[in-house]
């Protein structure tokens, strides 16, 4: 399913792993962005898990890059640069 969306997280935004079913392979990464939420659900078939893990690592790495970017901008802003 193709889907595209853009959200700006507000002060109440959270991201957490939740079990959305009765089985371990139904874990989901849930991002609650104030009034909206988005869940990334693991594939049910374990044969697909290696690609899903690859995607999650890309997501983690992208988040780390954003952290560095905004930490750096905040540091320069504090210095008045």
Short mmCIF file of N, CA and C in Angstrom, two decimals:
data_model
loop_
_atom_site.label_atom_id
_atom_site.label_comp_id
_atom_site.label_asym_id
_atom_site.label_seq_id
_atom_site.Cartn_x
_atom_site.Cartn_y
_atom_site.Cartn_z
N UNK A 1 0.84 -1.17 0.00
CA UNK A 1 0.00 0.00 0.00
C UNK A 1 0.88 1.24 0.00
N UNK A 2 0.71 2.10 -0.95
CA UNK A 2 1.45 3.35 -1.01
C UNK A 2 0.76 4.38 -0.14
N UNK A 3 1.57 5.13 0.59
CA UNK A 3 1.03 6.13 1.50
C UNK A 3 2.08 7.20 1.70
N UNK A 4 1.66 8.43 1.71
CA UNK A 4 2.57 9.53 1.97
C UNK A 4 1.87 10.52 2.89
N UNK A 5 2.59 10.99 3.88
CA UNK A 5 2.01 11.95 4.81
C UNK A 5 3.11 12.79 5.43
N UNK A 6 2.76 13.96 5.85
CA UNK A 6 3.69 14.86 6.52
C UNK A 6 3.03 15.38 7.78
N UNK A 7 3.73 15.23 8.90
CA UNK A 7 3.25 15.71 10.18
C UNK A 7 4.36 16.48 10.88
N UNK A 8 3.98 17.42 11.69
CA UNK A 8 4.92 18.10 12.57
C UNK A 8 4.55 17.71 13.99
N UNK A 9 5.43 16.95 14.65
CA UNK A 9 5.11 16.53 16.02
C UNK A 9 4.98 17.72 16.95
N UNK A 10 3.97 17.69 17.79
CA UNK A 10 3.79 18.73 18.79
C UNK A 10 4.43 18.33 20.11
N UNK A 11 4.19 19.10 21.15
CA UNK A 11 4.83 18.84 22.44
C UNK A 11 4.39 17.53 23.09
N UNK A 12 3.27 16.99 22.70
CA UNK A 12 2.81 15.74 23.29
C UNK A 12 3.17 14.50 22.48
N UNK A 13 4.00 14.65 21.44
CA UNK A 13 4.33 13.54 20.56
C UNK A 13 5.18 12.49 21.29
N UNK A 14 4.90 11.22 21.01
CA UNK A 14 5.66 10.11 21.57
C UNK A 14 5.83 9.03 20.52
N UNK A 15 6.90 8.26 20.67
CA UNK A 15 7.12 7.09 19.83
C UNK A 15 7.44 5.93 20.75
N UNK A 16 6.78 4.80 20.51
CA UNK A 16 7.00 3.64 21.37
C UNK A 16 6.64 2.37 20.62
N UNK A 17 7.14 1.26 21.12
CA UNK A 17 6.80 -0.04 20.55
C UNK A 17 5.62 -0.58 21.35
N UNK A 18 4.64 -1.05 20.61
CA UNK A 18 3.45 -1.65 21.24
C UNK A 18 3.17 -2.99 20.61
N UNK A 19 2.61 -3.88 21.39
CA UNK A 19 2.14 -5.15 20.85
C UNK A 19 0.70 -4.91 20.40
N UNK A 20 0.46 -5.06 19.12
CA UNK A 20 -0.87 -4.78 18.58
C UNK A 20 -1.69 -6.04 18.35
N UNK A 21 -1.16 -7.16 18.78
CA UNK A 21 -1.89 -8.43 18.64
C UNK A 21 -1.51 -9.37 19.76
N UNK A 22 -1.86 -10.60 19.58
CA UNK A 22 -1.58 -11.61 20.60
C UNK A 22 -0.22 -12.27 20.44
N UNK A 23 0.46 -11.99 19.34
CA UNK A 23 1.71 -12.67 19.05
C UNK A 23 2.86 -11.67 18.99
N UNK A 24 4.07 -12.17 19.28
CA UNK A 24 5.26 -11.31 19.30
C UNK A 24 5.48 -10.63 17.95
N UNK A 25 5.21 -11.33 16.86
CA UNK A 25 5.48 -10.75 15.54
C UNK A 25 4.45 -9.71 15.13
N UNK A 26 3.59 -9.30 16.06
CA UNK A 26 2.65 -8.23 15.76
C UNK A 26 3.01 -6.96 16.53
N UNK A 27 4.30 -6.83 16.82
CA UNK A 27 4.78 -5.60 17.44
C UNK A 27 4.70 -4.48 16.41
N UNK A 28 4.49 -3.26 16.90
CA UNK A 28 4.40 -2.11 16.01
C UNK A 28 5.14 -0.93 16.63
N UNK A 29 5.77 -0.14 15.78
CA UNK A 29 6.33 1.14 16.20
C UNK A 29 5.21 2.15 16.02
N UNK A 30 4.75 2.72 17.11
CA UNK A 30 3.62 3.65 17.07
C UNK A 30 4.13 5.05 17.39
N UNK A 31 3.87 5.97 16.48
CA UNK A 31 4.22 7.37 16.67
C UNK A 31 2.93 8.15 16.83
N UNK A 32 2.72 8.70 18.01
CA UNK A 32 1.55 9.50 18.28
C UNK A 32 1.98 10.96 18.22
N UNK A 33 1.45 11.65 17.23
CA UNK A 33 1.85 13.03 16.95
C UNK A 33 0.70 13.95 17.33
N UNK A 34 0.47 14.05 18.62
CA UNK A 34 -0.66 14.79 19.17
C UNK A 34 -1.96 14.10 18.78
N UNK A 35 -2.74 14.64 17.86
CA UNK A 35 -4.05 14.05 17.57
C UNK A 35 -4.00 12.93 16.53
N UNK A 36 -2.92 12.80 15.78
CA UNK A 36 -2.80 11.73 14.79
C UNK A 36 -1.79 10.70 15.26
N UNK A 37 -1.90 9.50 14.73
CA UNK A 37 -0.89 8.49 15.03
C UNK A 37 -0.62 7.67 13.79
N UNK A 38 0.57 7.09 13.78
CA UNK A 38 1.01 6.25 12.67
C UNK A 38 1.65 5.02 13.28
N UNK A 39 1.29 3.85 12.80
CA UNK A 39 1.87 2.60 13.29
C UNK A 39 2.59 1.90 12.15
N UNK A 40 3.81 1.49 12.40
CA UNK A 40 4.56 0.67 11.46
C UNK A 40 4.54 -0.73 12.05
N UNK A 41 3.85 -1.64 11.40
CA UNK A 41 3.62 -2.98 11.92
C UNK A 41 4.57 -3.97 11.25
N UNK A 42 5.14 -4.85 12.06
CA UNK A 42 6.04 -5.88 11.55
C UNK A 42 5.29 -6.84 10.64
N UNK A 43 5.96 -7.33 9.60
CA UNK A 43 5.33 -8.36 8.77
C UNK A 43 5.03 -9.60 9.61
N UNK A 44 3.97 -10.29 9.29
CA UNK A 44 3.62 -11.49 10.05
C UNK A 44 4.54 -12.67 9.76
N UNK A 45 5.03 -12.73 8.53
CA UNK A 45 5.89 -13.84 8.16
C UNK A 45 7.35 -13.59 8.54
N UNK A 46 7.94 -14.50 9.28
CA UNK A 46 9.32 -14.30 9.73
C UNK A 46 10.32 -14.26 8.57
N UNK A 47 9.96 -14.78 7.42
CA UNK A 47 10.86 -14.71 6.26
C UNK A 47 11.07 -13.26 5.82
N UNK A 48 10.12 -12.38 6.14
CA UNK A 48 10.22 -10.97 5.76
C UNK A 48 10.93 -10.12 6.82
N UNK A 49 11.22 -10.69 7.97
CA UNK A 49 11.80 -9.91 9.05
C UNK A 49 13.18 -9.33 8.74
N UNK A 50 14.07 -10.03 8.01
CA UNK A 50 15.37 -9.41 7.72
C UNK A 50 15.24 -8.08 6.96
N UNK A 51 14.34 -8.00 6.00
CA UNK A 51 14.14 -6.74 5.27
C UNK A 51 13.49 -5.70 6.16
N UNK A 52 12.61 -6.13 7.05
CA UNK A 52 11.99 -5.21 7.98
C UNK A 52 13.02 -4.64 8.95
N UNK A 53 13.91 -5.50 9.42
CA UNK A 53 15.00 -5.05 10.30
C UNK A 53 15.89 -4.05 9.57
N UNK A 54 16.18 -4.31 8.30
CA UNK A 54 16.98 -3.37 7.50
C UNK A 54 16.29 -2.01 7.46
N UNK A 55 14.98 -2.01 7.21
CA UNK A 55 14.22 -0.76 7.17
C UNK A 55 14.27 -0.05 8.52
N UNK A 56 14.08 -0.78 9.61
CA UNK A 56 14.11 -0.17 10.94
C UNK A 56 15.48 0.45 11.23
N UNK A 57 16.54 -0.21 10.78
CA UNK A 57 17.89 0.36 10.96
C UNK A 57 18.04 1.66 10.16
N UNK A 58 17.48 1.69 8.96
CA UNK A 58 17.51 2.93 8.16
C UNK A 58 16.72 4.03 8.87
N UNK A 59 15.59 3.67 9.44
CA UNK A 59 14.78 4.63 10.19
C UNK A 59 15.57 5.17 11.38
N UNK A 60 16.22 4.27 12.13
CA UNK A 60 17.05 4.67 13.28
C UNK A 60 18.19 5.59 12.83
N UNK A 61 18.88 5.22 11.76
CA UNK A 61 20.00 6.02 11.27
C UNK A 61 19.54 7.39 10.80
N UNK A 62 18.38 7.43 10.12
CA UNK A 62 17.85 8.72 9.69
C UNK A 62 17.48 9.60 10.87
N UNK A 63 16.92 9.00 11.91
CA UNK A 63 16.59 9.76 13.13
C UNK A 63 17.86 10.29 13.78
N UNK A 64 18.91 9.47 13.82
CA UNK A 64 20.19 9.92 14.38
C UNK A 64 20.75 11.10 13.60
N UNK A 65 20.64 11.06 12.28
CA UNK A 65 21.11 12.18 11.45
C UNK A 65 20.33 13.45 11.75
N UNK A 66 19.02 13.33 11.93
CA UNK A 66 18.21 14.51 12.27
C UNK A 66 18.59 15.06 13.64
N UNK A 67 18.87 14.17 14.58
CA UNK A 67 19.29 14.61 15.92
C UNK A 67 20.56 15.43 15.84
N UNK A 68 21.54 14.94 15.11
CA UNK A 68 22.81 15.66 14.96
C UNK A 68 22.55 17.02 14.30
N UNK A 69 21.74 17.03 13.25
CA UNK A 69 21.45 18.27 12.54
C UNK A 69 20.84 19.31 13.48
N UNK A 70 19.79 18.92 14.22
CA UNK A 70 19.11 19.88 15.07
C UNK A 70 19.90 20.23 16.33
N UNK A 71 20.67 19.28 16.86
CA UNK A 71 21.56 19.60 17.98
C UNK A 71 22.59 20.65 17.57
N UNK A 72 23.14 20.50 16.37
CA UNK A 72 24.13 21.45 15.87
C UNK A 72 23.50 22.82 15.66
N UNK A 73 22.32 22.86 15.04
CA UNK A 73 21.63 24.14 14.83
C UNK A 73 21.31 24.81 16.16
N UNK A 74 20.88 24.04 17.15
CA UNK A 74 20.55 24.60 18.46
C UNK A 74 21.80 25.16 19.13
N UNK A 75 22.92 24.46 18.98
CA UNK A 75 24.17 24.92 19.58
C UNK A 75 24.59 26.26 18.97
N UNK A 76 24.51 26.38 17.65
CA UNK A 76 24.87 27.63 16.99
C UNK A 76 23.89 28.76 17.36
N UNK A 77 22.61 28.42 17.49
CA UNK A 77 21.62 29.42 17.85
C UNK A 77 21.88 29.96 19.27
N UNK A 78 22.28 29.08 20.17
CA UNK A 78 22.60 29.50 21.54
C UNK A 78 23.80 30.45 21.57
N UNK A 79 24.72 30.22 20.65
CA UNK A 79 25.92 31.07 20.57
C UNK A 79 25.66 32.36 19.82
N UNK A 80 24.50 32.43 19.16
CA UNK A 80 24.18 33.61 18.35
C UNK A 80 24.85 33.59 17.00
N UNK A 81 25.23 32.43 16.54
CA UNK A 81 25.92 32.31 15.23
C UNK A 81 24.94 31.97 14.14
#
